[in-house]
mmCIF file of C-alpha atoms and ligand atoms in Angstrom:
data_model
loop_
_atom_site.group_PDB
_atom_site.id
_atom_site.type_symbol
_atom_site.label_atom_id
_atom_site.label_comp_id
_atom_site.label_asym_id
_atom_site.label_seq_id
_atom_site.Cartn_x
_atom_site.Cartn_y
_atom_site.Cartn_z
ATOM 1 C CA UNK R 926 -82.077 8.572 -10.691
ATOM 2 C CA UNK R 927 -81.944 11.831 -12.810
ATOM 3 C CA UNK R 928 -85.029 11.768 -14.801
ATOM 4 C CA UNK R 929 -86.600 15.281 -17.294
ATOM 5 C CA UNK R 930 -90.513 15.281 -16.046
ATOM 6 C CA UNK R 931 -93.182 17.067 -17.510
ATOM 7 C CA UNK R 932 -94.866 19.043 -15.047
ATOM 8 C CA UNK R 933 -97.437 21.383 -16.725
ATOM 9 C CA UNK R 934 -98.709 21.772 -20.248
ATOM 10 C CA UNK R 935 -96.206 24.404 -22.099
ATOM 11 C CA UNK R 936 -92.855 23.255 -20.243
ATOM 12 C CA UNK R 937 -90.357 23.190 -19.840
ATOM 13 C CA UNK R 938 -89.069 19.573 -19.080
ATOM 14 C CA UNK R 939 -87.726 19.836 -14.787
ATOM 15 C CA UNK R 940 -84.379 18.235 -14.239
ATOM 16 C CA UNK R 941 -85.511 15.824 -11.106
ATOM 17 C CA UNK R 942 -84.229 13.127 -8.660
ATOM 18 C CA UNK R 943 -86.582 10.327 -8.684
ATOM 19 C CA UNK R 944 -86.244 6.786 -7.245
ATOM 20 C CA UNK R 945 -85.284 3.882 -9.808
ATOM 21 C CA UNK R 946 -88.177 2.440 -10.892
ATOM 22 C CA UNK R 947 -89.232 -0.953 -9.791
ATOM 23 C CA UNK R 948 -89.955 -3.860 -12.497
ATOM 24 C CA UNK R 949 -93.627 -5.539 -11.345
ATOM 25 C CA UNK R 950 -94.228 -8.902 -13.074
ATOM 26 C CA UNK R 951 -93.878 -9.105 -16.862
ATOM 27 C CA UNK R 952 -91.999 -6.011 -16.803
ATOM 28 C CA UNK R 953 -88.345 -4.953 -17.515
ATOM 29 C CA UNK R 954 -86.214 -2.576 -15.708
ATOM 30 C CA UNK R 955 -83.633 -0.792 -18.633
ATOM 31 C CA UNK R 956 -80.867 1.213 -17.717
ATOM 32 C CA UNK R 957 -81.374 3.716 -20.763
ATOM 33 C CA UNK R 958 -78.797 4.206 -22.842
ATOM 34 C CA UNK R 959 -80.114 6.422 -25.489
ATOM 35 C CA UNK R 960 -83.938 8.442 -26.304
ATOM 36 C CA UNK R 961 -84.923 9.660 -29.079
ATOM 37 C CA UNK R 962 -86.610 13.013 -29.147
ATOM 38 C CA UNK R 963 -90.059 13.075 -31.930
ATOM 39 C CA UNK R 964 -92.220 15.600 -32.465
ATOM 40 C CA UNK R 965 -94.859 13.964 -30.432
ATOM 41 C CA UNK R 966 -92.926 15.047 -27.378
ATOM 42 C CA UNK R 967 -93.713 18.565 -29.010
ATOM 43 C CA UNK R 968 -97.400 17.884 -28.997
ATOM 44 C CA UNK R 969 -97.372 16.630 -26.301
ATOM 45 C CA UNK R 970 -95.009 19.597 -24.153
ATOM 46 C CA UNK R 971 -97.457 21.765 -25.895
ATOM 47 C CA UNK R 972 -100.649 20.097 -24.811
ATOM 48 C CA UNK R 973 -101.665 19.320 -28.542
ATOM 49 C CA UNK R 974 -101.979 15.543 -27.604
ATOM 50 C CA UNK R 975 -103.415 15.490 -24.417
ATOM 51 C CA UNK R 976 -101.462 13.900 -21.372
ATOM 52 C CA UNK R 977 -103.586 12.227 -18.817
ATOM 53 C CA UNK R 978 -101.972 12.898 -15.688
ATOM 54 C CA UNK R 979 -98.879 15.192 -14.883
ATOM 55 C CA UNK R 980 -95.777 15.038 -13.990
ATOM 56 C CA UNK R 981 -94.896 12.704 -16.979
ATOM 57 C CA UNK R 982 -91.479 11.439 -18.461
ATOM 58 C CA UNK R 983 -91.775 12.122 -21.665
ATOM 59 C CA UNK R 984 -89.530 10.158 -24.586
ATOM 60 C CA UNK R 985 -90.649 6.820 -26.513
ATOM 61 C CA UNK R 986 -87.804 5.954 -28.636
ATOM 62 C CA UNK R 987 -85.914 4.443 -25.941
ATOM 63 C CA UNK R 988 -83.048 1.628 -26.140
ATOM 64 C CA UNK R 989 -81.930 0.076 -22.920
ATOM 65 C CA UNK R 990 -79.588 -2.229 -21.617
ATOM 66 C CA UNK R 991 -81.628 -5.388 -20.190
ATOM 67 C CA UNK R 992 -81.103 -6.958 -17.056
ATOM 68 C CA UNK R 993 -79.642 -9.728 -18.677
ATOM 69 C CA UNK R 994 -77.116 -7.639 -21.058
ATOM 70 C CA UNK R 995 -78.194 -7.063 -24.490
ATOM 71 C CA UNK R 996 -79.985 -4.161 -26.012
ATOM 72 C CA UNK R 997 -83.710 -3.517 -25.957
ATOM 73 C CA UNK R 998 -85.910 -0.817 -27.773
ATOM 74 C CA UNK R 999 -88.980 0.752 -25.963
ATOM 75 C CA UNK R 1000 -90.985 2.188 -28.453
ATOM 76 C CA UNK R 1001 -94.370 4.245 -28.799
ATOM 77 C CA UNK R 1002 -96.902 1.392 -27.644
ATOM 78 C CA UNK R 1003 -96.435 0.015 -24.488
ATOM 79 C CA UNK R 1004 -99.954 -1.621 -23.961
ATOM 80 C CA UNK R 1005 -102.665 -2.775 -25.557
ATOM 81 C CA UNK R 1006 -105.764 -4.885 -24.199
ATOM 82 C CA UNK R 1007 -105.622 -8.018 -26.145
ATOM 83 C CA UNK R 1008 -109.495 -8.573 -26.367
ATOM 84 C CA UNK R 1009 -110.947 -5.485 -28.596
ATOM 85 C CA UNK R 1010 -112.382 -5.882 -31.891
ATOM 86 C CA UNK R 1011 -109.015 -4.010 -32.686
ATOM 87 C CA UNK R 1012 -106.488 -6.003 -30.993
ATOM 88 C CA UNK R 1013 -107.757 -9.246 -31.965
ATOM 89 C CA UNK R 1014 -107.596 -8.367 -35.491
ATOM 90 C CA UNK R 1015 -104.094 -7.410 -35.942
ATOM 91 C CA UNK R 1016 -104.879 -3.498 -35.324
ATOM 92 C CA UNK R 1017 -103.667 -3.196 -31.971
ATOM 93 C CA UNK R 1018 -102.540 0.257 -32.690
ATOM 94 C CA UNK R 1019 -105.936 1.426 -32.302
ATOM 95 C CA UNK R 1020 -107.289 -0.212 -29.182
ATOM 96 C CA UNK R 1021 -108.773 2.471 -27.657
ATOM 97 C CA UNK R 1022 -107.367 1.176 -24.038
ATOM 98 C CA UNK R 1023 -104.054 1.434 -25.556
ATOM 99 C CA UNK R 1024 -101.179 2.606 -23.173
ATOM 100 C CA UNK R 1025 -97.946 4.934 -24.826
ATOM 101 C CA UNK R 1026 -95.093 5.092 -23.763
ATOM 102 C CA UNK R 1027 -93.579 8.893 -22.008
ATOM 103 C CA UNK R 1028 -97.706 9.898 -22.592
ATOM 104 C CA UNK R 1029 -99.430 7.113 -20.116
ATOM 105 C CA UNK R 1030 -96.537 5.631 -18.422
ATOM 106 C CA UNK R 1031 -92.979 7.166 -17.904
ATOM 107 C CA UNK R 1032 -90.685 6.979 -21.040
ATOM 108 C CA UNK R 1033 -86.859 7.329 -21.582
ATOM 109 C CA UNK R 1034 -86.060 10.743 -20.476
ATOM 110 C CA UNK R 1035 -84.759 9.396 -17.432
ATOM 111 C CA UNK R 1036 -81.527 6.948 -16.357
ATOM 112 C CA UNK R 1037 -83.785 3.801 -15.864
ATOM 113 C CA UNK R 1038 -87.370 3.164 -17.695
ATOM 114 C CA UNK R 1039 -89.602 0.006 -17.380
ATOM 115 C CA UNK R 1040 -91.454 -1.465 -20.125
ATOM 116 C CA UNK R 1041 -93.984 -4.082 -20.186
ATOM 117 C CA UNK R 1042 -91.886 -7.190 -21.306
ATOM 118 C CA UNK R 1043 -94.167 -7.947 -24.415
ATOM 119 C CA UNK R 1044 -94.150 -4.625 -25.916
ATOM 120 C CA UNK R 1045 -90.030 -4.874 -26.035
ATOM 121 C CA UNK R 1046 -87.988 -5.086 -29.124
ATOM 122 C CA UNK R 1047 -84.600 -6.975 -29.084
ATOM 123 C CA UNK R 1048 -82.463 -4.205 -31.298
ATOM 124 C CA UNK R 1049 -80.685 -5.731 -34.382
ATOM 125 C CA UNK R 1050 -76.994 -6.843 -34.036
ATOM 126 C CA UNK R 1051 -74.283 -4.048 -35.148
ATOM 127 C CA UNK R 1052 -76.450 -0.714 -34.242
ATOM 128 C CA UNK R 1053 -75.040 1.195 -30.934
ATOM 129 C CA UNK R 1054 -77.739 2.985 -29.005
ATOM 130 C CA UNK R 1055 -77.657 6.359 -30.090
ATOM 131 C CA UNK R 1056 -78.077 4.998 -33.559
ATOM 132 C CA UNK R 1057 -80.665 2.546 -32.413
ATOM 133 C CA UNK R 1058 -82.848 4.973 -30.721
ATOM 134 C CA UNK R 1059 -84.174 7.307 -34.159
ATOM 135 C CA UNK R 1060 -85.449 3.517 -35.664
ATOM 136 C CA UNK R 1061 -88.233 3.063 -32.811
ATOM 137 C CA UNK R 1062 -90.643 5.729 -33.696
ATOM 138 C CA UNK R 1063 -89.311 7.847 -36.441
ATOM 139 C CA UNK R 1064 -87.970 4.380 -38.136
ATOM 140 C CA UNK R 1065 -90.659 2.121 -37.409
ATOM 141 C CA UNK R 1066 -94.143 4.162 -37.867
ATOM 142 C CA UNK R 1067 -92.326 6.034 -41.162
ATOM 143 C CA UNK R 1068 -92.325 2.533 -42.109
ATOM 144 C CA UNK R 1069 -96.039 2.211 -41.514
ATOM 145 C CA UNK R 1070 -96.976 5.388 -42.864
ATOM 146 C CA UNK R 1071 -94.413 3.807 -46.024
ATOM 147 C CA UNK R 1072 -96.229 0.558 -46.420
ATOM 148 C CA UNK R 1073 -99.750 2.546 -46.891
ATOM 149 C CA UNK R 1074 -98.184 3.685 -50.030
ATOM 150 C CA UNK R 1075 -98.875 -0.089 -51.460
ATOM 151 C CA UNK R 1076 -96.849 -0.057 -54.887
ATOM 152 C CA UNK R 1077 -95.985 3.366 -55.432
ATOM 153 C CA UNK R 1078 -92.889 4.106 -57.448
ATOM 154 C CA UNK R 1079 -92.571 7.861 -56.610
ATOM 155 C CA UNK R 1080 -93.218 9.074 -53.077
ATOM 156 C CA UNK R 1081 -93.290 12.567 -52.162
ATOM 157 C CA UNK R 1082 -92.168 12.976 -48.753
ATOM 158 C CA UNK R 1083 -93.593 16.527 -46.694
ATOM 159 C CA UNK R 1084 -90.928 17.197 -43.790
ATOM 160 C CA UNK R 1085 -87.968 15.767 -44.494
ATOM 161 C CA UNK R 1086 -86.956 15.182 -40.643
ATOM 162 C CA UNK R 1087 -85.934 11.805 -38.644
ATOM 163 C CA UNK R 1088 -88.560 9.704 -40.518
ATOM 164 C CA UNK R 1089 -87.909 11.264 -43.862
ATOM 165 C CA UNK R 1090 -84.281 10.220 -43.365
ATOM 166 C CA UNK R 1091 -84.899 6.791 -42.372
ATOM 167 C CA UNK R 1092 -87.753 6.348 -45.106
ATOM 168 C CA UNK R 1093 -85.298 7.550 -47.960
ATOM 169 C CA UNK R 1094 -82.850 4.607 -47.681
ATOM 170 C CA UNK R 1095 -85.599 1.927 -47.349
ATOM 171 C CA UNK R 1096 -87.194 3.047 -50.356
ATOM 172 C CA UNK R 1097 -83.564 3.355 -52.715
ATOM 173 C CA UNK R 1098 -83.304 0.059 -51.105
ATOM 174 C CA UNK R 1099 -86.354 -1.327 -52.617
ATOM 175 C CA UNK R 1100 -85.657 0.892 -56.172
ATOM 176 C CA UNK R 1101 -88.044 3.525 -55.453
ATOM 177 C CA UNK R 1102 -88.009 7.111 -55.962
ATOM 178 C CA UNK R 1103 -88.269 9.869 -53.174
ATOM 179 C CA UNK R 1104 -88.981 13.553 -54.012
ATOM 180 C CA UNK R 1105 -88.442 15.486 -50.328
ATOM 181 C CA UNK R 1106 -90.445 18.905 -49.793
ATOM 182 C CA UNK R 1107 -88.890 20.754 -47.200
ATOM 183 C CA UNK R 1108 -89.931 24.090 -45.364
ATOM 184 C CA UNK R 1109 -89.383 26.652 -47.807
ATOM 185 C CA UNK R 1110 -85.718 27.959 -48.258
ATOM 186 C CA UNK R 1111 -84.533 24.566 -45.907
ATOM 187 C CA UNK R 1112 -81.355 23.941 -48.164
ATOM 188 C CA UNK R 1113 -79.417 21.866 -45.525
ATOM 189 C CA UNK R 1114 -82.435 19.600 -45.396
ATOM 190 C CA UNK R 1115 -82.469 19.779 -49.369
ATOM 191 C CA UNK R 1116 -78.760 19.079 -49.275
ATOM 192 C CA UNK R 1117 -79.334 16.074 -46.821
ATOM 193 C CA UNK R 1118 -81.940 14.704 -48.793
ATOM 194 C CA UNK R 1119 -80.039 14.226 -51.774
ATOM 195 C CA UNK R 1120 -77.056 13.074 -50.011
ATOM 196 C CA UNK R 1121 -79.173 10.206 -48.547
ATOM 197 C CA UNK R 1122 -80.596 9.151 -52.222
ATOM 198 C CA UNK R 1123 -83.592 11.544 -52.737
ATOM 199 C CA UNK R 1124 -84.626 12.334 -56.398
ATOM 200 C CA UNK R 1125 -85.249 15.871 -55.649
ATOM 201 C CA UNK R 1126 -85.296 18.158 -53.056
ATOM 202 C CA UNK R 1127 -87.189 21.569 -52.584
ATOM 203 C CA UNK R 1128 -89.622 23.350 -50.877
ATOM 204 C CA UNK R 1129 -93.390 22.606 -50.125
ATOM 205 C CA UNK R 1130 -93.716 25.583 -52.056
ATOM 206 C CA UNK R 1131 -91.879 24.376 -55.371
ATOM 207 C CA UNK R 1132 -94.377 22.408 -57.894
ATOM 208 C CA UNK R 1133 -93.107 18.483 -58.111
ATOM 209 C CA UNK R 1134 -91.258 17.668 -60.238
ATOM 210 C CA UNK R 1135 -93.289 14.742 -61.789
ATOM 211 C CA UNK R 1136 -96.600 13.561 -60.619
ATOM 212 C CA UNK R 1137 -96.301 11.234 -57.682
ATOM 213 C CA UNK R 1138 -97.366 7.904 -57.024
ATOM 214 C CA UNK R 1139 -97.882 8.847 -53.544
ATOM 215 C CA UNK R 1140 -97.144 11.445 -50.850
ATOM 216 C CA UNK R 1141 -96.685 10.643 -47.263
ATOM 217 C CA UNK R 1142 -96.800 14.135 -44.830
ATOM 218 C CA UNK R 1143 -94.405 14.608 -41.526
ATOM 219 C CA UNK R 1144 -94.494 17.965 -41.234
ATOM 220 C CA UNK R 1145 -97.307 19.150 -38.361
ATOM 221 C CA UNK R 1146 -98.646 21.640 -41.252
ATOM 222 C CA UNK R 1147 -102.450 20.712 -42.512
ATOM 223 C CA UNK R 1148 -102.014 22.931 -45.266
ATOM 224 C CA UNK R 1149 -99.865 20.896 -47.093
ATOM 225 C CA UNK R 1150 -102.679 18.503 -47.594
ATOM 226 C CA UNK R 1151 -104.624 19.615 -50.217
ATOM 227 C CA UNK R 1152 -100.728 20.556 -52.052
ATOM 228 C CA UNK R 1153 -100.019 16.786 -51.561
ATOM 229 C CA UNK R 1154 -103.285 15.500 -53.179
ATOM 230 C CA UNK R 1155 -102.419 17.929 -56.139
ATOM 231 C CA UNK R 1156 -99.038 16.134 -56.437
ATOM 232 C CA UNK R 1157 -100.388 13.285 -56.781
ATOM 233 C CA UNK R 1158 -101.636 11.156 -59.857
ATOM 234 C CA UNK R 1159 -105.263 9.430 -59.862
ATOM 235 C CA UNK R 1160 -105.185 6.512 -57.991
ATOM 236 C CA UNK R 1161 -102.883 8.205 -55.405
ATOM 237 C CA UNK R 1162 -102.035 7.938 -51.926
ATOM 238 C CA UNK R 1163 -101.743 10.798 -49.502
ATOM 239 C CA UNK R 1164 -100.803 9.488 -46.112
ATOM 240 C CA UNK R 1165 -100.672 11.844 -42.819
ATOM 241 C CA UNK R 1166 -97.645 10.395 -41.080
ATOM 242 C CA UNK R 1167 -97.984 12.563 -37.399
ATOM 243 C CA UNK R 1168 -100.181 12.424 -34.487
ATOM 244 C CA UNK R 1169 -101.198 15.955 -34.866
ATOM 245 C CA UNK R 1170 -101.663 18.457 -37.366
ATOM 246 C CA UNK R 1171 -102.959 22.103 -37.785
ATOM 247 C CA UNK R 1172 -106.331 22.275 -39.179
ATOM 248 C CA UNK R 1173 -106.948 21.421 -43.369
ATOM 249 C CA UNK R 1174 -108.096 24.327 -44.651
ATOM 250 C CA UNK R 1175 -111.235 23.427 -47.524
ATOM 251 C CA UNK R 1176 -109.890 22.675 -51.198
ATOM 252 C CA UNK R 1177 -111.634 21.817 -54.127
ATOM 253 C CA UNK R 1178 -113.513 18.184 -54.441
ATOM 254 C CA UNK R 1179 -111.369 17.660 -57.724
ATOM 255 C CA UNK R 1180 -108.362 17.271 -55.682
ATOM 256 C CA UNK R 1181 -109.479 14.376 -54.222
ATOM 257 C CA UNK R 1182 -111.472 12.973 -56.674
ATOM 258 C CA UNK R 1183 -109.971 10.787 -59.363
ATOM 259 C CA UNK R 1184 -110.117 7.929 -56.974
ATOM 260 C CA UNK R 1185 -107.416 9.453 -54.934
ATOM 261 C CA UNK R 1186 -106.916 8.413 -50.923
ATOM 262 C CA UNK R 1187 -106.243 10.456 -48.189
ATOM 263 C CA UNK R 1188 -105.698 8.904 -44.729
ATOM 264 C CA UNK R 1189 -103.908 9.122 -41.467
ATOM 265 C CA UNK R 1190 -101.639 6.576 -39.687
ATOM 266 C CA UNK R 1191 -101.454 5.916 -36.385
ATOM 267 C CA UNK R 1192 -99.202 4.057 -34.115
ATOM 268 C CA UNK R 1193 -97.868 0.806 -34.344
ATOM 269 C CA UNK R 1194 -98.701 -2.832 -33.990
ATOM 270 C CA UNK R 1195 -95.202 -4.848 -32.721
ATOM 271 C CA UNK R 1196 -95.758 -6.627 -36.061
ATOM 272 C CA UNK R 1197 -94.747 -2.978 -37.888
ATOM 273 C CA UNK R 1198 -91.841 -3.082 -35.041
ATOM 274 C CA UNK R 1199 -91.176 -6.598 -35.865
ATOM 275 C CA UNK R 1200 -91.069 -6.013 -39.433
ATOM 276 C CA UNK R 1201 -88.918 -2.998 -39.628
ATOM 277 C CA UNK R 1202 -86.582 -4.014 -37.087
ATOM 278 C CA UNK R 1203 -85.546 -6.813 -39.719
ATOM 279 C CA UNK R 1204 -85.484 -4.974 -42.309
ATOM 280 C CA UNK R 1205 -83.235 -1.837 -41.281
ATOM 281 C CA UNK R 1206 -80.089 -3.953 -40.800
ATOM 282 C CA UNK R 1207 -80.638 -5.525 -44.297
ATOM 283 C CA UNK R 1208 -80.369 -1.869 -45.948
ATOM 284 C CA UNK R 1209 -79.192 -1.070 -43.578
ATOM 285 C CA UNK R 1210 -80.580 2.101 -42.411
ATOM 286 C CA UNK R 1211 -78.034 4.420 -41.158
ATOM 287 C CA UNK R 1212 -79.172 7.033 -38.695
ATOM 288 C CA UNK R 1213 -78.012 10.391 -38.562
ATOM 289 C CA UNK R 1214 -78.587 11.747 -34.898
ATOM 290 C CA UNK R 1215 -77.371 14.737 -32.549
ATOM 291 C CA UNK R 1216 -76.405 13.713 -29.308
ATOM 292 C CA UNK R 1217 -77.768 15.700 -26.583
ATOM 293 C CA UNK R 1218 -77.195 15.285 -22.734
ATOM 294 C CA UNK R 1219 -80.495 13.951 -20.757
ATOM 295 C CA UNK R 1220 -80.079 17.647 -19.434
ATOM 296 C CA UNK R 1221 -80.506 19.112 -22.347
ATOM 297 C CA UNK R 1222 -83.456 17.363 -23.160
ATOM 298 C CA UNK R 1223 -85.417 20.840 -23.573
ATOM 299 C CA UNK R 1224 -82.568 21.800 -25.709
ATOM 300 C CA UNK R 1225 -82.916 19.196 -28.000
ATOM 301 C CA UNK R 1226 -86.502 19.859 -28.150
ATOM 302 C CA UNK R 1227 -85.973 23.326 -29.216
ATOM 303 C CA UNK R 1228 -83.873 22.260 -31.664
ATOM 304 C CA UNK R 1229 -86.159 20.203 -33.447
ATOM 305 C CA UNK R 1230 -89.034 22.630 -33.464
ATOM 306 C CA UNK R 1231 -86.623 25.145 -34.778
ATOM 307 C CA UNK R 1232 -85.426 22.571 -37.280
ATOM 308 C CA UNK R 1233 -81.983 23.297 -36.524
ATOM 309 C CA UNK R 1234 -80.152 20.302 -37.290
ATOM 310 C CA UNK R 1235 -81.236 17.395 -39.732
ATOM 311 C CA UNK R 1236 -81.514 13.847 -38.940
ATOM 312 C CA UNK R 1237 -82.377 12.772 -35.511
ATOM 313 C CA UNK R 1238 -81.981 14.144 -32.140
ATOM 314 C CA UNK R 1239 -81.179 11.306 -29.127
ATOM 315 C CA UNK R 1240 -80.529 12.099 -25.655
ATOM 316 C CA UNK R 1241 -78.144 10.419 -23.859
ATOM 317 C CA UNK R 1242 -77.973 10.443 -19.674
ATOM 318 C CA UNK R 1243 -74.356 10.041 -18.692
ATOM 319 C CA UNK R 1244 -74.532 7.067 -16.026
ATOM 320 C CA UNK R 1245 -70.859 7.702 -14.439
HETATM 321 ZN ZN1 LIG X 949 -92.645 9.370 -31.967
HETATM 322 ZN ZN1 LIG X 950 -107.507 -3.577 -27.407
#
């Protein structure tokens, strides 16, 4: 099969021929149909999250065709341990044996993937692949990252990328209010913001226009920390949505205090995929993706780190 590996830290992804890979027991075989590219693939291409052994198919968003027909998502986790304090109390997403998918095993930049059976998502009725694909990590851990907002009736959302999107309709859905902060001067992801239901639109720079209930962060920047928890009211939330982030810089204990929380997510529990994949067909959640060719995989990547085109980016191998 044609697969895009990972061969050293820094890139670029190698266009390969690799043999199909074999299902062992309690595993699936997919014939991928669609990937979706994240900025974890970033971090990880650039060696901010650590990869533990090289070459590596990178790509965790992916929805297959099962051996039986039908559509499966593979998303982010794709083990956990099952006996940890962790995993037997509903936090599987931080067993610390925990295996991801396109970091510890081979993910869905590739023509075939296998996935650990358990750790499988059936994708909801009506949604194609490519529009599938952006609801397994951007979809289902924005969700998460959501959720830690509890109650809040205004959300400030930092980055307004492929989670942003996907966030913004859930939360019109349930009657809530999104403010977007974009990089400074991004006016097509202002634009898209507002087209998808966001109260406002500007850049990180730009004060909010109200105080917020809570602020959830996409964008890899650790300065925009400290300008979160001064958008928010007392009593709010500031949640960290990524896996990686520059460094905080220091800001003033005020900023915090007022009984405000600041806190990270990470990962997902299949009860988060579980959860979301119910819900997004209910909205429903419409994704807006970019198709790219499994070829141009490092295209697609460049792309995103660029932030030249809003919504998602999936990558599609061509089977014929
Ligand atoms: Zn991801
Ligand atoms: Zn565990």
């Amino acid at each position: 099969m044609r697969a895009m590996q990972l061969e050293r830290v820094g890139g670029p992804l190698r266009p390969v021929q690799r043999p199909v890979p074999q299902a062992g027991p309690g595993q699936l075989l997919v014939r991928v149909l669609a990937c979706g590219v994240c900025r974890t693939d970033l971090h990880l291409l650039d060696g901010e999250v650590a990869i533990p052994q090289l070459p590596r198919v990178l790509g965790h968003q992916i929805v297959g065709e099962a051996p039986g027909g039908g559509l499966v998502g593979i998303p982010w986790l794709a083990w956990t341990c099952g006996e940890c304090a962790y995993c037997t109390t509903g936090r599987e997403n931080l067993c610390p044996r925990a295996r991801f998918t396109g970091r510890d095993v081979d993910g869905g930049f590739a023509e075939w993937a296998v996935a650990d059976e358990r750790f499988c998502f059936p994708i909801p009725g009506g949604y194609p692949a490519l529009q599938a694909a952006p609801l397994l990590c951007a979809g289902l851990i924005g969700h998460r990252a959501f959720r830690m907002c509890g109650g809040a009736r205004r959300i400030g959302v930092f980055g307004f990328g492929a989670a942003g999107h996907v966030l913004c309709q859930v939360a019109r859905h349930e009657r809530r209010e999104i403010h977007a902060f974009t990089r400074p001067g991004d006016e097509a992801a202002q634009a898209f913001a507002l087209e998808l239901g966001a109260a406002s639109a500007a850049g990180s720079d730009e004060a909010a226009p109200a105080s917020l209930d809570a602020a959830i962060i996409f964008a890899p920047d650790g300065a925009l920390v400290p300008v979160a928890l001064r958008a928010v009211a007392p009593g709010g939330t500031v949640v960290c949505g990524g896996i990686h982030m520059s460094d905080i810089p220091s800001f003033a204990y005020a900023d915090l205090w007022q009984e405000r929380t600041l806190r990270s997510v990470a990962n997902l529990t299949r009860a988060d995929a579980q959860e979301f994949l119910a819900l997004a067909p209910q909205v429903p959640v419409e994704t807006h993706v970019h198709r790219y060719a499994l070829e141009a995989a490092n295209e697609a990547l460049a792309d995103l780190r660029a932030g030249r085109f809003t919504g998602a980016a999936v990558v599609v191998p061509d089977h014929s």
